[in-house]
Structure formats: C-alpha cells, structure tokens
Coordinates of N, CA, C and O in Angstrom, one line a residue:
M290 N 1.6 32.6 20.4 CA 0.7 32.0 21.4 C 1.4 30.8 22.1 O 1.3 30.8 23.3
P291 N 2.1 29.9 21.4 CA 2.8 28.8 22.1 C 3.8 29.4 23.1 O 4.0 28.8 24.2
A292 N 4.5 30.4 22.7 CA 5.5 31.0 23.7 C 4.9 31.6 24.9 O 5.5 31.5 26.0
L293 N 3.7 32.1 24.8 CA 3.0 32.6 26.0 C 2.5 31.6 26.9 O 2.4 31.8 28.1
L294 N 2.3 30.4 26.4 CA 1.8 29.3 27.2 C 2.9 28.6 28.0 O 2.7 27.9 29.0
L295 N 4.2 28.9 27.6 CA 5.3 28.3 28.4 C 5.5 29.1 29.7 O 5.4 30.3 29.6
P296 N 6.0 28.5 30.7 CA 6.3 29.2 31.9 C 7.5 30.1 31.8 O 8.3 29.9 30.9
R297 N 7.6 31.2 32.6 CA 8.7 32.1 32.5 C 10.0 31.5 32.8 O 11.1 32.0 32.4
T298 N 10.1 30.4 33.4 CA 11.3 29.7 33.7 C 11.9 28.9 32.5 O 13.0 28.4 32.6
T299 N 11.1 28.8 31.5 CA 11.6 28.1 30.3 C 12.7 28.9 29.6 O 12.7 30.1 29.6
P300 N 13.8 28.2 29.2 CA 14.9 28.9 28.5 C 14.5 29.7 27.3 O 13.5 29.4 26.6
R301 N 15.1 30.8 27.1 CA 14.8 31.8 26.1 C 14.8 31.1 24.7 O 14.0 31.4 23.9
A302 N 15.8 30.3 24.5 CA 15.9 29.6 23.2 C 14.7 28.8 22.8 O 14.2 28.8 21.7
L303 N 14.2 28.1 23.8 CA 13.0 27.3 23.6 C 11.7 28.2 23.4 O 10.9 27.9 22.5
R304 N 11.7 29.3 24.1 CA 10.6 30.3 23.9 C 10.6 30.9 22.5 O 9.6 31.3 21.9
V305 N 11.8 31.0 21.9 CA 12.0 31.6 20.5 C 11.6 30.5 19.5 O 11.0 30.8 18.5
I306 N 12.0 29.3 19.7 CA 11.7 28.2 18.8 C 10.3 27.7 18.8 O 9.8 27.2 17.8
A307 N 9.6 27.8 19.9 CA 8.3 27.2 20.1 C 7.3 27.7 19.0 O 6.5 26.9 18.5
P308 N 7.2 29.0 18.7 CA 6.2 29.4 17.7 C 6.4 28.8 16.3 O 5.5 28.3 15.7
G309 N 7.7 28.8 15.9 CA 8.0 28.2 14.6 C 7.7 26.7 14.6 O 7.2 26.2 13.6
A310 N 8.1 26.0 15.6 CA 7.8 24.6 15.7 C 6.3 24.3 15.7 O 5.9 23.3 15.0
A311 N 5.6 25.1 16.4 CA 4.1 24.9 16.5 C 3.5 25.1 15.1 O 2.6 24.4 14.6
L312 N 4.0 26.1 14.4 CA 3.5 26.4 13.0 C 3.8 25.2 12.1 O 3.0 24.8 11.3
V313 N 5.1 24.7 12.1 CA 5.4 23.6 11.2 C 4.6 22.4 11.6 O 4.1 21.7 10.6
I314 N 4.4 22.1 12.8 CA 3.6 20.9 13.2 C 2.1 21.1 12.8 O 1.5 20.2 12.2
A315 N 1.6 22.3 12.9 CA 0.2 22.5 12.5 C 0.1 22.4 11.0 O -0.9 21.8 10.5
L316 N 1.0 23.0 10.2 CA 0.9 22.9 8.8 C 1.1 21.5 8.3 O 0.4 21.0 7.3
T317 N 1.9 20.7 8.9 CA 2.1 19.3 8.6 C 0.8 18.5 8.8 O 0.4 17.7 8.0
A318 N 0.2 18.7 10.0 CA -1.0 18.0 10.3 C -2.1 18.4 9.3 O -2.9 17.6 8.8
L319 N -2.2 19.7 9.0 CA -3.2 20.1 8.0 C -3.0 19.6 6.6 O -4.0 19.2 5.9
A320 N -1.8 19.5 6.2 CA -1.5 18.9 4.9 C -1.8 17.4 4.9 O -2.4 16.9 3.9
L321 N -1.5 16.7 5.9 CA -1.9 15.3 6.0 C -3.4 15.1 6.0 O -3.9 14.2 5.3
V322 N -4.1 15.9 6.7 CA -5.6 15.8 6.8 C -6.2 16.2 5.4 O -7.1 15.5 4.9
H323 N -5.6 17.2 4.8 CA -6.1 17.6 3.5 C -5.9 16.5 2.4 O -6.8 16.2 1.6
F324 N -4.7 15.9 2.5 CA -4.4 14.8 1.5 C -5.3 13.6 1.8 O -5.8 13.0 0.8
A325 N -5.5 13.3 3.0 CA -6.3 12.1 3.3 C -7.8 12.4 3.0 O -8.5 11.4 2.5
W326 N -8.3 13.6 3.1 CA -9.7 13.9 2.8 C -9.9 14.1 1.3 O -10.8 13.5 0.8
L327 N -9.1 14.8 0.7 CA -9.3 15.1 -0.7 C -8.6 14.3 -1.7 O -8.9 14.2 -2.9
G328 N -7.5 13.6 -1.2 CA -6.7 12.8 -2.1 C -5.8 13.6 -3.0 O -5.4 14.8 -2.6
T329 N -5.4 13.1 -4.1 CA -4.4 13.8 -5.0 C -5.2 14.8 -5.8 O -6.3 14.6 -6.1
P330 N -4.5 15.8 -6.3 CA -5.1 16.8 -7.2 C -5.6 16.1 -8.5 O -5.0 15.1 -8.9
L331 N -6.5 16.7 -9.2 CA -7.0 16.1 -10.4 C -5.9 16.0 -11.4 O -5.1 16.9 -11.6
G332 N -5.8 14.9 -12.1 CA -4.8 14.6 -13.1 C -3.5 14.2 -12.6 O -2.6 13.9 -13.4
V333 N -3.3 14.0 -11.3 CA -2.0 13.6 -10.7 C -2.2 12.2 -10.1 O -3.1 12.1 -9.2
G334 N -1.5 11.3 -10.5 CA -1.6 10.0 -9.8 C -2.8 9.2 -10.1 O -3.1 8.2 -9.5
N335 N -3.5 9.5 -11.2 CA -4.7 8.7 -11.5 C -4.4 7.9 -12.8 O -3.4 8.2 -13.5
D336 N -5.2 7.0 -13.1 CA -4.9 6.1 -14.3 C -5.7 6.6 -15.5 O -5.7 5.9 -16.5
T337 N -6.3 7.8 -15.5 CA -7.0 8.2 -16.7 C -6.1 8.6 -17.8 O -6.5 8.6 -19.0
N338 N -4.8 8.9 -17.5 CA -3.9 9.3 -18.5 C -3.0 8.1 -19.0 O -2.1 8.3 -19.7
G339 N -3.4 6.9 -18.5 CA -2.7 5.7 -18.9 C -1.3 5.5 -18.3 O -0.5 4.8 -18.8
G340 N -1.1 6.2 -17.1 CA 0.2 6.1 -16.5 C 0.4 4.9 -15.6 O 1.5 4.6 -15.2
C341 N -0.7 4.1 -15.3 CA -0.6 3.0 -14.5 C -0.8 1.7 -15.2 O -1.5 1.6 -16.2
A342 N -0.1 0.6 -14.8 CA -0.2 -0.7 -15.4 C -1.5 -1.3 -14.8 O -2.2 -0.8 -13.9
P343 N -1.9 -2.5 -15.3 CA -3.1 -3.2 -14.8 C -3.1 -3.4 -13.3 O -4.2 -3.5 -12.7
D344 N -1.9 -3.5 -12.7 CA -1.9 -3.8 -11.2 C -2.0 -2.5 -10.4 O -1.8 -2.5 -9.2
N345 N -2.2 -1.3 -11.1 CA -2.3 0.0 -10.5 C -1.0 0.5 -9.8 O -1.1 1.2 -8.8
V346 N 0.1 0.0 -10.3 CA 1.4 0.5 -9.8 C 2.1 1.2 -10.9 O 2.3 0.6 -11.9
P347 N 2.4 2.5 -10.8 CA 3.0 3.2 -11.9 C 4.4 2.7 -12.2 O 5.1 2.1 -11.3
A348 N 4.9 2.8 -13.4 CA 6.2 2.3 -13.8 C 7.3 3.0 -13.0 O 8.4 2.3 -12.8
W349 N 7.1 4.2 -12.6 CA 8.2 4.9 -11.9 C 8.3 4.5 -10.4 O 9.2 5.0 -9.7
W350 N 7.3 3.8 -9.9 CA 7.3 3.4 -8.4 C 8.5 2.5 -8.1 O 8.7 1.5 -8.7
P351 N 9.2 2.9 -7.1 CA 10.4 2.0 -6.7 C 9.9 0.7 -6.2 O 8.9 0.5 -5.5
H352 N 10.7 -0.3 -6.6 CA 10.3 -1.7 -6.3 C 10.5 -2.1 -4.9 O 9.9 -3.0 -4.4
W353 N 11.4 -1.3 -4.2 CA 11.7 -1.6 -2.8 C 10.6 -1.1 -1.9 O 10.5 -1.4 -0.7
L354 N 9.7 -0.3 -2.4 CA 8.5 0.2 -1.6 C 7.3 -0.7 -1.8 O 7.0 -1.0 -3.0
P355 N 6.6 -1.0 -0.8 CA 5.4 -1.9 -1.0 C 4.3 -1.1 -1.8 O 4.2 0.1 -1.6
A356 N 3.6 -1.8 -2.6 CA 2.5 -1.1 -3.4 C 1.2 -1.7 -3.0 O 1.0 -2.8 -2.7

C-alpha cells in the first residue's frame, strides 16, 4: 500500500523499501502503545517477587540511567 501511494517518479529503490519501512514503523508504534496501555507482562518488573528495593529501583538497574 505505501508503495502505491508514492508517485511513479519516485526511485525504484525507495518504492521497494517503503512497504518494509512502513511495517517496521507501524509495529514499533503498536508495541509502544501496547506497552503504555497494558504495562509490563505479569510477573515481570513488579515487586511481588521481592526484586525491588524500598526505593522501587531494581538492583540490576544501571546507575547512570535516571530512575
């Protein structure tokens, strides 16, 4: 579909790459929306298994990343 929306004067290489790029962009957007809406899967990244300290930062979290 994305390749059909491009004008005929578009280079062939771009017309070949456009569908794959559109798919990757759509899947990335869906993954981000899914993660933002549903959060992490059950049992992953929660503190019910005792994996987080009292400040809710897991021991494996890199110190150079803000928490």
